[in-house]
mmCIF file of C-alpha atoms in Angstrom:
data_model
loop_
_atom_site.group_PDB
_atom_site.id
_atom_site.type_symbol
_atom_site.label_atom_id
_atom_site.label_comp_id
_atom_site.label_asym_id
_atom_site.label_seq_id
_atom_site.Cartn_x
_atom_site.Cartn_y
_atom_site.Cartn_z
ATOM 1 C CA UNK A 1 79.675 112.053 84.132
ATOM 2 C CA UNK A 2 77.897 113.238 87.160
ATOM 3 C CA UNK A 3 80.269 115.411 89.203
ATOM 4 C CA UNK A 4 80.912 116.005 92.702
ATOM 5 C CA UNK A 5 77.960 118.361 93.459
ATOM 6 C CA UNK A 6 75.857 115.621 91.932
ATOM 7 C CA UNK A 7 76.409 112.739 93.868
ATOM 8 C CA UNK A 8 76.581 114.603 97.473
ATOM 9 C CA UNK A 9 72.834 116.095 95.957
ATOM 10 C CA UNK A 10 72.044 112.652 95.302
ATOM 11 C CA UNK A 11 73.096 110.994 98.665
ATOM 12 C CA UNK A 12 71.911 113.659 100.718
ATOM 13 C CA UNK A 13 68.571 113.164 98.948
ATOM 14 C CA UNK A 14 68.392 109.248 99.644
ATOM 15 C CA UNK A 15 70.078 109.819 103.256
ATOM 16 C CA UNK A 16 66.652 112.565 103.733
ATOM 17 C CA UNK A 17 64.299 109.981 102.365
ATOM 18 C CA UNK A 18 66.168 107.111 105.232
ATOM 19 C CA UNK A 19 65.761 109.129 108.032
ATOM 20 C CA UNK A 20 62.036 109.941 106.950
ATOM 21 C CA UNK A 21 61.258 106.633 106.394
ATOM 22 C CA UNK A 22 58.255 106.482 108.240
ATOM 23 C CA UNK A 23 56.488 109.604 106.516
ATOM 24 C CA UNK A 24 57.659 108.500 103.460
ATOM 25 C CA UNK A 25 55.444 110.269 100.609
ATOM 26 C CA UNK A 26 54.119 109.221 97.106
ATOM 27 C CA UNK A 27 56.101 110.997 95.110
ATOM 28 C CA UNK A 28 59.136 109.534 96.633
ATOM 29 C CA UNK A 29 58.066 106.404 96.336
ATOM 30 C CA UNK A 30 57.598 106.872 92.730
ATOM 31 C CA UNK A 31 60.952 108.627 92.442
ATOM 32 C CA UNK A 32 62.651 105.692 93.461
ATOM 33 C CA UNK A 33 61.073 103.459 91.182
ATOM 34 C CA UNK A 34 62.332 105.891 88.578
ATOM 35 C CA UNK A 35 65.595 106.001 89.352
ATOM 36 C CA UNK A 36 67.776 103.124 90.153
ATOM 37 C CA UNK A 37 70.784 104.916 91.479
ATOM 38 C CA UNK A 38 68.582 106.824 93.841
ATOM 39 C CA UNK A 39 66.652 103.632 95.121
ATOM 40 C CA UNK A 40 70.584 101.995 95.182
ATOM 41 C CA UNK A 41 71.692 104.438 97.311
ATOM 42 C CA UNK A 42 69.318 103.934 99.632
ATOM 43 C CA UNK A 43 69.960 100.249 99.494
ATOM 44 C CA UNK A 44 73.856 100.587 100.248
ATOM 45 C CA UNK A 45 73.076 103.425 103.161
ATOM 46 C CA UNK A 46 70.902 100.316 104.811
ATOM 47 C CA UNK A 47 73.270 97.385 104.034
ATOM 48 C CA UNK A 48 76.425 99.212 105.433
ATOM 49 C CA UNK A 49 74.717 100.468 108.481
ATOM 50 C CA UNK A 50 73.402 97.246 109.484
ATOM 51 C CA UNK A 51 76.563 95.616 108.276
ATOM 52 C CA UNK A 52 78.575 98.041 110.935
ATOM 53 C CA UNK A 53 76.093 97.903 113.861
ATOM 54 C CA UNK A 54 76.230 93.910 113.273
ATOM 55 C CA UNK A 55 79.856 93.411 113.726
ATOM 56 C CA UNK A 56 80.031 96.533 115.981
ATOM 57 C CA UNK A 57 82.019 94.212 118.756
ATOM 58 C CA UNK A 58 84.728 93.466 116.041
ATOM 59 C CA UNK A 59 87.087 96.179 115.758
ATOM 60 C CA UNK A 60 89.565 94.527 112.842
ATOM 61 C CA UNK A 61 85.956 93.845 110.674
ATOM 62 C CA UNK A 62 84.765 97.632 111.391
ATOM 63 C CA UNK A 63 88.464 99.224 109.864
ATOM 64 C CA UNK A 64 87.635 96.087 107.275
ATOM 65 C CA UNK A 65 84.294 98.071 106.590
ATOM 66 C CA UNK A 66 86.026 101.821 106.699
ATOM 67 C CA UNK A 67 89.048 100.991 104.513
ATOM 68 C CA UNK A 68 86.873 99.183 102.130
ATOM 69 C CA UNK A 69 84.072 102.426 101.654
ATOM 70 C CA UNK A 70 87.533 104.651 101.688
ATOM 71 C CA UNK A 71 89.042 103.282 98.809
ATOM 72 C CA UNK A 72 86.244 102.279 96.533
ATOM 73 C CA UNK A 73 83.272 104.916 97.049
ATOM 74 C CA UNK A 74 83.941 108.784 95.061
ATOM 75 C CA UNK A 75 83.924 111.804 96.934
ATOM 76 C CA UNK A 76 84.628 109.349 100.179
ATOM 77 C CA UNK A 77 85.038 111.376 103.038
ATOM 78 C CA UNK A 78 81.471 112.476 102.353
ATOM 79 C CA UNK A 79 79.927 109.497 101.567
ATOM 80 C CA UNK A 80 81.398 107.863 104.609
ATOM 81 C CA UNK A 81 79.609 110.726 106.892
ATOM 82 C CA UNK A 82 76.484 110.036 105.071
ATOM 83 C CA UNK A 83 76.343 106.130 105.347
ATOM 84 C CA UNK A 84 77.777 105.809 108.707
ATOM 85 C CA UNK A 85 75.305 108.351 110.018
ATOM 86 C CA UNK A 86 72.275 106.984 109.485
ATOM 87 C CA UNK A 87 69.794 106.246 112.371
ATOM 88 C CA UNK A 88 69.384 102.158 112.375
ATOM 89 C CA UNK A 89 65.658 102.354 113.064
ATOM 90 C CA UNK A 90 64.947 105.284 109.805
ATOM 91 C CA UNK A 91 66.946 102.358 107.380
ATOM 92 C CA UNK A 92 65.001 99.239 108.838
ATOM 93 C CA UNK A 93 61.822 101.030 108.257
ATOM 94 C CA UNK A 94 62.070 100.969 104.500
ATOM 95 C CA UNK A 95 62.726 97.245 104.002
ATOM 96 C CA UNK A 96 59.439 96.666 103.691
ATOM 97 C CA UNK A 97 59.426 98.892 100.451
ATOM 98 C CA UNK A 98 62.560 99.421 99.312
ATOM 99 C CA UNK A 99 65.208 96.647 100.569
ATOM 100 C CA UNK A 100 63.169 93.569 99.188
ATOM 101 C CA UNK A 101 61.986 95.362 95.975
ATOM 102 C CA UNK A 102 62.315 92.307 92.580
ATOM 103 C CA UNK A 103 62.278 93.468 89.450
ATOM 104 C CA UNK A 104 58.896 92.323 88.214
ATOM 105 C CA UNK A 105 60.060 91.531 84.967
ATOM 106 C CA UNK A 106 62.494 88.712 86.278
ATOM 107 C CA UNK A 107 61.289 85.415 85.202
ATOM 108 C CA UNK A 108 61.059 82.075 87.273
ATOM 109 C CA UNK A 109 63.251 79.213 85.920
ATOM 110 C CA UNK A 110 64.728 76.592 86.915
ATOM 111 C CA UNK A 111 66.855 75.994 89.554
ATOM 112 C CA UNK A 112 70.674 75.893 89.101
ATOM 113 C CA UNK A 113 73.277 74.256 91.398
ATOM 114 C CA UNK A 114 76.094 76.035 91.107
ATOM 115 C CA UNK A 115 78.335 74.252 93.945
ATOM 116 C CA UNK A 116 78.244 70.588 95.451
ATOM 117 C CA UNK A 117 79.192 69.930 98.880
ATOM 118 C CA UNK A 118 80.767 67.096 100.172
ATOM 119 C CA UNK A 119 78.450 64.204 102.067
ATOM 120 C CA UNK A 120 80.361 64.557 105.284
ATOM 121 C CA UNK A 121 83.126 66.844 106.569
ATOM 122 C CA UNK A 122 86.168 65.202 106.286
ATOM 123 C CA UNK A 123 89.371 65.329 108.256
ATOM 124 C CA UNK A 124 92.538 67.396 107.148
ATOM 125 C CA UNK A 125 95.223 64.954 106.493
ATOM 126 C CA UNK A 126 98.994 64.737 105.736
ATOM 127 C CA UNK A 127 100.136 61.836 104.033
ATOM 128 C CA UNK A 128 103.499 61.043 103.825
ATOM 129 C CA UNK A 129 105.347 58.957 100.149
ATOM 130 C CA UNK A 130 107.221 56.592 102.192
ATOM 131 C CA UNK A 131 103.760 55.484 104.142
ATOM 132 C CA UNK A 132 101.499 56.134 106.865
ATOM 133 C CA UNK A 133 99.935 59.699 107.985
ATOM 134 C CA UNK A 134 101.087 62.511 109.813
ATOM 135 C CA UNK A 135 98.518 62.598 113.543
ATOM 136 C CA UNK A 136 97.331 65.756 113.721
ATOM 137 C CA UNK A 137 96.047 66.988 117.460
ATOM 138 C CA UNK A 138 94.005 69.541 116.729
ATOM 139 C CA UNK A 139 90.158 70.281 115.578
ATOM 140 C CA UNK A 140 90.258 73.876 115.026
ATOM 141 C CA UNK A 141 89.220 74.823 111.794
ATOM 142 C CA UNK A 142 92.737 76.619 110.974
ATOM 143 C CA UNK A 143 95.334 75.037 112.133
ATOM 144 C CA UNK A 144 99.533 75.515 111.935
ATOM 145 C CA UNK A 145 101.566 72.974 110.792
ATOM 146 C CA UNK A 146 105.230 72.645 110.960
ATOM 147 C CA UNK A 147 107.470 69.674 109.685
ATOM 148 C CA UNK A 148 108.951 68.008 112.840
ATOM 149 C CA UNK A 149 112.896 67.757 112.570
ATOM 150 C CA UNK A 150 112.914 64.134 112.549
ATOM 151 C CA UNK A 151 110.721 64.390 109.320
ATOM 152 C CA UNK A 152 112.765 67.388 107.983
ATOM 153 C CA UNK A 153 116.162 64.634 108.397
ATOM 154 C CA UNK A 154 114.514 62.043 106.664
ATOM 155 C CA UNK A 155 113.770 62.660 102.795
ATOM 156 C CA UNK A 156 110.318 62.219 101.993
ATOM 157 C CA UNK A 157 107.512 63.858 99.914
ATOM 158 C CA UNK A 158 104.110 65.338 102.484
ATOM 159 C CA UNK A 159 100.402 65.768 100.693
ATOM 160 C CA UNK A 160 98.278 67.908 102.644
ATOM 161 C CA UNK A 161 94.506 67.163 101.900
ATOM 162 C CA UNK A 162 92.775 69.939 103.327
ATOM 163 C CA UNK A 163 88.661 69.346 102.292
ATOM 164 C CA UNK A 164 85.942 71.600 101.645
ATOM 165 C CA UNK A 165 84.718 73.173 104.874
ATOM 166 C CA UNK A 166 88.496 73.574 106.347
ATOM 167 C CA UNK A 167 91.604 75.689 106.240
ATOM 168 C CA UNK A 168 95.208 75.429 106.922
ATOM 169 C CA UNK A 169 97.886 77.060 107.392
ATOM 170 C CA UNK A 170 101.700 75.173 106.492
ATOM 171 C CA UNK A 171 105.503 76.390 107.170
ATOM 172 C CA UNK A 172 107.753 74.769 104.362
ATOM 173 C CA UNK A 173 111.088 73.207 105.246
ATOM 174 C CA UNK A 174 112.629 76.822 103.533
ATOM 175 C CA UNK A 175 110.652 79.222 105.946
ATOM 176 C CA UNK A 176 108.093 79.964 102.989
ATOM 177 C CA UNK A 177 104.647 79.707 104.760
ATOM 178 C CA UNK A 178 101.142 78.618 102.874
ATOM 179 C CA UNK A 179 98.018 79.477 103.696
ATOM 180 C CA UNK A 180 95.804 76.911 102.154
ATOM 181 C CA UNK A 181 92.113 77.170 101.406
ATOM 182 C CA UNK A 182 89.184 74.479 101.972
ATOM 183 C CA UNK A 183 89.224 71.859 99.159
ATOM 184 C CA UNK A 184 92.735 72.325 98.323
ATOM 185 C CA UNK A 185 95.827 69.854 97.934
ATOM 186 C CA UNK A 186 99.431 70.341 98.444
ATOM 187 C CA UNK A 187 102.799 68.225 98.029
ATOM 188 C CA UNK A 188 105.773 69.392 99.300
ATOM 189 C CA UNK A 189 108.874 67.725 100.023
ATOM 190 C CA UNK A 190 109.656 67.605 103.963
ATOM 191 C CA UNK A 191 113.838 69.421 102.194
ATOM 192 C CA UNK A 192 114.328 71.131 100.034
ATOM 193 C CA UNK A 193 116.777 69.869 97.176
ATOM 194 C CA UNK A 194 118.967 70.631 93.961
ATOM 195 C CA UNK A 195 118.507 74.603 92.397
ATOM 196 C CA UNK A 196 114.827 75.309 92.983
ATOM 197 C CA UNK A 197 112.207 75.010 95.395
ATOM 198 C CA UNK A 198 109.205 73.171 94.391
ATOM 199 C CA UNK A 199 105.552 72.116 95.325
ATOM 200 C CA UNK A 200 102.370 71.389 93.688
ATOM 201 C CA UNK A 201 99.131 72.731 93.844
ATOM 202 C CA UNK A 202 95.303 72.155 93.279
ATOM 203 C CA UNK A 203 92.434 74.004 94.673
ATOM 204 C CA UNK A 204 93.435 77.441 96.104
ATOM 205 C CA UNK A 205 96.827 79.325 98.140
ATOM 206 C CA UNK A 206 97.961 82.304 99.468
ATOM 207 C CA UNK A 207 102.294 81.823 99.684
ATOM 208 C CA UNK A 208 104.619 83.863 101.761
ATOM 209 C CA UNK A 209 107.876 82.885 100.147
ATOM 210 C CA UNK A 210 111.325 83.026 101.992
ATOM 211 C CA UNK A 211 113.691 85.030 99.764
ATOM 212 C CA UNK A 212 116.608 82.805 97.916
ATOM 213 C CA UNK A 213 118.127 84.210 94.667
ATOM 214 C CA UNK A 214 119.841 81.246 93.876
ATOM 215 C CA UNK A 215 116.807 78.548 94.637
ATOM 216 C CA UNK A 216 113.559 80.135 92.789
ATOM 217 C CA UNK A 217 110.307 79.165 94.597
ATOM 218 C CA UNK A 218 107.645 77.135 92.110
ATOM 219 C CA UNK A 219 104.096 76.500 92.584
ATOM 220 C CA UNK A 220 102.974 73.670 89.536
ATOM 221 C CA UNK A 221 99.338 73.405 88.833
ATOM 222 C CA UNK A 222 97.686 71.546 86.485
ATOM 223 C CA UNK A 223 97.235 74.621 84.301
ATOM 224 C CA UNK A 224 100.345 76.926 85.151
ATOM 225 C CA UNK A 225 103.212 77.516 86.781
ATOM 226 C CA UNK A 226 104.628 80.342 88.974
ATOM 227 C CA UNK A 227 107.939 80.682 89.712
ATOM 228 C CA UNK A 228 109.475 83.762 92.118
ATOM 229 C CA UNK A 229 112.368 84.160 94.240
ATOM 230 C CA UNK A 230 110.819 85.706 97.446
ATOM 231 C CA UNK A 231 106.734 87.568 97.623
ATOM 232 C CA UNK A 232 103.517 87.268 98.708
ATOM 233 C CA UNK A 233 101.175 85.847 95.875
ATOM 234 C CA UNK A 234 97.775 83.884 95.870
ATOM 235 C CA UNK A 235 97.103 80.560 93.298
ATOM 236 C CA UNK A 236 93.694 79.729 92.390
ATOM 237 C CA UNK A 237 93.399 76.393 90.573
ATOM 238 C CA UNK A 238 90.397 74.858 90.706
ATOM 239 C CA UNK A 239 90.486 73.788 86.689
ATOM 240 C CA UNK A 240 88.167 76.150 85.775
ATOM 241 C CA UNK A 241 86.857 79.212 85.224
ATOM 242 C CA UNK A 242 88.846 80.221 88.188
ATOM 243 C CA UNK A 243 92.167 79.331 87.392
ATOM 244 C CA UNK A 244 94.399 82.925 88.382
ATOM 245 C CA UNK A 245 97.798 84.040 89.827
ATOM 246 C CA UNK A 246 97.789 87.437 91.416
ATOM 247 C CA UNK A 247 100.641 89.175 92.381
ATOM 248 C CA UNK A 248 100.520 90.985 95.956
ATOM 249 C CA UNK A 249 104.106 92.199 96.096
ATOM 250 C CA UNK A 250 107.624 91.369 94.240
ATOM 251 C CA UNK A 251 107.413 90.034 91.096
ATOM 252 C CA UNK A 252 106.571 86.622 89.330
ATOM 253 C CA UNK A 253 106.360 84.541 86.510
ATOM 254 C CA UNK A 254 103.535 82.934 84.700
ATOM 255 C CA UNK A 255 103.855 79.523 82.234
ATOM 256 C CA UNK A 256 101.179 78.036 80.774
ATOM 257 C CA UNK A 257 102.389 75.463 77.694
ATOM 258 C CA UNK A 258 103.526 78.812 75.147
ATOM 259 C CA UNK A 259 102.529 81.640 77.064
ATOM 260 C CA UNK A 260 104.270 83.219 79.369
ATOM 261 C CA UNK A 261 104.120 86.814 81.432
ATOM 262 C CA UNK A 262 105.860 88.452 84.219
ATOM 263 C CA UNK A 263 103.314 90.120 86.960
ATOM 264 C CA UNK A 264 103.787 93.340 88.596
ATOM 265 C CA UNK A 265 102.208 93.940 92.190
ATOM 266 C CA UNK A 266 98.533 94.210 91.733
ATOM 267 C CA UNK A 267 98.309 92.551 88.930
ATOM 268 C CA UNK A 268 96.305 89.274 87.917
ATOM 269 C CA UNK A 269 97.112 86.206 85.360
ATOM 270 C CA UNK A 270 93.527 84.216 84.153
ATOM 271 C CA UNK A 271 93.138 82.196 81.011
ATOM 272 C CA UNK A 272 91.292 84.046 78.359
ATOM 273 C CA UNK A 273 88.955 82.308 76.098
ATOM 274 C CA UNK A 274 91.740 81.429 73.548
ATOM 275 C CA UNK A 275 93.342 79.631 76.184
ATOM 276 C CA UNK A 276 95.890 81.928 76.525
ATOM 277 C CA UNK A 277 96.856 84.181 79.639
ATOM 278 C CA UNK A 278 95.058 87.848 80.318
ATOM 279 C CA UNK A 279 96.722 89.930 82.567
ATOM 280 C CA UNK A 280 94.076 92.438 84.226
ATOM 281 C CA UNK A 281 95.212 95.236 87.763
ATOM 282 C CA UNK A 282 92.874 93.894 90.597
ATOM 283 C CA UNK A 283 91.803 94.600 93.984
ATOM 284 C CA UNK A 284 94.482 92.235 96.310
ATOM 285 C CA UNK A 285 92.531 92.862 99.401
ATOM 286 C CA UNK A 286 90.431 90.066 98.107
ATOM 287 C CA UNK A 287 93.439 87.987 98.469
ATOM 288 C CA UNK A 288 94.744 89.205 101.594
ATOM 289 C CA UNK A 289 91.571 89.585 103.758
ATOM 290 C CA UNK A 290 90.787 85.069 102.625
ATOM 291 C CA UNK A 291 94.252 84.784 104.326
ATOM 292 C CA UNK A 292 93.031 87.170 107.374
ATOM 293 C CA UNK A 293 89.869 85.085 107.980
ATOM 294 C CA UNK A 294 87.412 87.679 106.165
ATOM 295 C CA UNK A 295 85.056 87.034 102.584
ATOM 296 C CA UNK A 296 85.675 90.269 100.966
ATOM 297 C CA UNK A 297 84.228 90.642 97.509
ATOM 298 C CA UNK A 298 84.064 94.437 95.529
ATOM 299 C CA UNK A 299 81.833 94.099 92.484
ATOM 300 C CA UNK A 300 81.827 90.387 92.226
ATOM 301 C CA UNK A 301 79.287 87.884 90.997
ATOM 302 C CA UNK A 302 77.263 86.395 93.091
ATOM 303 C CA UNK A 303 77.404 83.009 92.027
ATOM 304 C CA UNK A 304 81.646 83.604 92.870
ATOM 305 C CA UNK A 305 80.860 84.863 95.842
ATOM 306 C CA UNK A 306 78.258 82.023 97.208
ATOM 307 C CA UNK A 307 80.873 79.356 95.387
ATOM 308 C CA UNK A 308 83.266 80.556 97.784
ATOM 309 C CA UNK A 309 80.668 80.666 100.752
ATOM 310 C CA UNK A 310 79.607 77.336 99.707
ATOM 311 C CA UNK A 311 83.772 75.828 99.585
ATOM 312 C CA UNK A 312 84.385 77.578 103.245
ATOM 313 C CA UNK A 313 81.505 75.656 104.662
ATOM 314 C CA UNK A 314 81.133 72.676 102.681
ATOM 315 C CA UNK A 315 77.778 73.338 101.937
ATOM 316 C CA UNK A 316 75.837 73.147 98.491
ATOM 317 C CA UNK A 317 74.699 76.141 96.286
ATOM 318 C CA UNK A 318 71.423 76.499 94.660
ATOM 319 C CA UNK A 319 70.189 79.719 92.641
ATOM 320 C CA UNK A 320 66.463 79.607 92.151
ATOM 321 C CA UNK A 321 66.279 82.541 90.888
ATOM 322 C CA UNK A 322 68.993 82.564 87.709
ATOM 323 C CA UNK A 323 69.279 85.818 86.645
ATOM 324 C CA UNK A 324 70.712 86.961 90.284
ATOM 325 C CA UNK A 325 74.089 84.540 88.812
ATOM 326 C CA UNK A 326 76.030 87.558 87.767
ATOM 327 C CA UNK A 327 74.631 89.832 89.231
ATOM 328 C CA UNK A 328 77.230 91.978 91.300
ATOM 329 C CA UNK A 329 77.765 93.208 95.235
ATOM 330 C CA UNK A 330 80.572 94.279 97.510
ATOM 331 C CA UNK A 331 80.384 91.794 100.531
ATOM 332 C CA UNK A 332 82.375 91.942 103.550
ATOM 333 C CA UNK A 333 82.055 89.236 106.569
ATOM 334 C CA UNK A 334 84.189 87.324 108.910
ATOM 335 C CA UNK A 335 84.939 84.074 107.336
ATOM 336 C CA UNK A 336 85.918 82.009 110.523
ATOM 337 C CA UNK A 337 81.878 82.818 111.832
ATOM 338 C CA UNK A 338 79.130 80.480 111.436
ATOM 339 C CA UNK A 339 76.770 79.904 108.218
ATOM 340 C CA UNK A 340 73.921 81.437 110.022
ATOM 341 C CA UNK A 341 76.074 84.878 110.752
ATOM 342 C CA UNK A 342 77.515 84.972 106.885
ATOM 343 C CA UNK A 343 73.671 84.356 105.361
ATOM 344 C CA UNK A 344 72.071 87.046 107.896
ATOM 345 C CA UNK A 345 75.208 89.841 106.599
ATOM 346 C CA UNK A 346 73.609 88.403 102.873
ATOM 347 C CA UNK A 347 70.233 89.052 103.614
ATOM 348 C CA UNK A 348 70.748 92.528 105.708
ATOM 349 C CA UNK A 349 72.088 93.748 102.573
ATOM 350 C CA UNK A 350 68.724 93.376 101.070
ATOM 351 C CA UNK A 351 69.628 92.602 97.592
ATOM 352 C CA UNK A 352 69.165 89.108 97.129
ATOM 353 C CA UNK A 353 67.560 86.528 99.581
ATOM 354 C CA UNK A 354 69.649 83.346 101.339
ATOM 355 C CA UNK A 355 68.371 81.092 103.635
ATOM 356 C CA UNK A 356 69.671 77.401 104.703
ATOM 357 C CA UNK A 357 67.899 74.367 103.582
ATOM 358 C CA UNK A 358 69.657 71.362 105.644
ATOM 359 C CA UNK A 359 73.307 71.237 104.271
ATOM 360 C CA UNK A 360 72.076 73.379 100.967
ATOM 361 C CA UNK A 361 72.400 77.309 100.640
ATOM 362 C CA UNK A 362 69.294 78.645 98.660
ATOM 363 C CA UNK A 363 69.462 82.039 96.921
ATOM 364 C CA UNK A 364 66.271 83.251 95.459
#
């Protein structure tokens, strides 16, 4: 294991070779085809400089950016000093070389779609048991809802059909608030009734639930279900691969037909491959920063990732090149800006290649 010595030698020697960029020698060059963490550190100086300069008029992405670096890179404090001091015009000066470098040995294949968009962008809607539809008077894409009181006095059951390319945000009848992501369902009663509090669920939620000892809280899926008395905790249940609980604070617990488990904060609940439940400690900033308005990915695949781009702007997914599927990043961007700005922060990065084809996303 390389110590500490070791990897301030080794950024300081990729930070020299940045800010030299334009006398760049032969026998760097052929260092860096040698070694791959070498030629990767040069590739994460350049993506997180141009990442910062980029959304340099956003203060909450930039301490996004800084608390992100702090708490996943070693020896941080001087890896931060190294990456955020790099001259922009040293870093753009070795795309050419470095930045767009492929393998050589990656093969062409065919092209995969890994996410379908809808034909058109359809409406959020609220539809309520007893008939009709809830008018909504707004065309933001997140918007607030809150049961009126003359729907909270009558009984009834709401489904809130929120479609790919939206978000929305919903206060229960108990004070529990939902933060509901694009192509997502949820059904709620307009009161709450009898000893527990229940709703259903398919697609993906982050829930803020109102504390009440005697009335647990239960989110039913077609896969699981989670019941808690009062915490913050994100659903993903997409009937898939996907399919996760993940604890952000309190405590919970996980059914699925005879398995069961009880999450502690940090913690995450996914179906293994013998259908039974895996519990694994993750990052929850994931979870938190989707509720926020940010993407933030550390060390996921990129076919997650652009699945996820792909949902948030109801837009299709195509990998040309397959073997960039699971390959992994650490992508940060504000999730409430257009396509265009999200694919740009992709291609700055200089690891993979997006661009827009119509209503398609192309990675090659």
């Amino acid at each position: 294991m390389e110590n500490k010595n070791d990897i301030e030698e080794k950024l300081q020697k990729a930070l020299d070779i940045v800010e030299n960029a334009t006398d760049i020698t032969d026998e760097q060059l052929a260092e860096l085809s040698a070694d791959k963490e070498l030629l990767q550190d040069c590739r994460d100086i350049h993506s997180m400089k141009m990442m910062a300069q980029k959304q340099a008029a956003s203060i909450d992405v930039d301490k996004k950016y800084e608390a992100f670096e702090q708490q996943h890179q070693p020896s941080s404090h001087r890896r931060m000093a190294i990456w955020w001091g790099v001259a922009a015009a040293a870093a753009a000066a070795l795309i050419g070389f470095i930045f767009l470098h492929k393998d050589p040995a990656i093969a062409e294949d065919q092209p995969l779609m890994v996410y379908e968009a809808d034909a058109e962008l359809a409406p959020v809607t609220i539809t309520k048991k007893s008939g009709g539809q809830v008018v909504l008077k707004t065309t933001e894409q997140q918007v607030e809802f809150t049961p009126s009181i003359e729907d909270m006095e009558i009984e009834d059951v709401l489904t809130v059909n929120v479609p790919k390319g939206e978000s929305y945000t919903i206060n229960l009848p108990d004070g529990s608030h939902v933060y509901l992501y694009a192509d997502s369902r949820l059904i709620f009663p307009t009161r709450f009734a009898g000893d527990e509090r229940a709703v259903q669920l398919e697609g993906e939620a982050y829930f803020k639930v109102a504390p009440d000892a005697e009335h647990p809280f239960i989110v039913n899926t077609p896969t699981m279900q989670t019941m808690v008395l009062g915490t913050e905790f994100n659903v993903r249940a997409y009937g898939n691969r996907d399919d996760r609980v993940t604890l952000i604070s309190g405590s919970v617990m996980v059914n699925s037909d005879k398995h069961h488990a009880k999450l502690s904060p940090g913690e995450q609940a996914s179906f293994n491959d013998k259908g039974g439940l895996s519990i694994a400690q993750v990052d929850t900033e994931q979870f938190t920063s989707w509720r926020d308005g940010y993407f933030y990915f550390d060390n996921v695949q990129l076919q997650d990732i652009m699945r996820a781009i792909g949902r948030n702007y109801n837009m299709s997914v195509e990998f040309r090149d397959t073997s960039l599927l699971d390959y992994k990043i650490h992508f940060v961007a504000d999730r409430t800006s257009g396509i265009e700005t999200v694919i740009n922060t992709l291609n700055r990065m200089s690891k993979v290649h997006v661009q827009q084809e119509g209503s398609k996303i192309v990675v090659y």
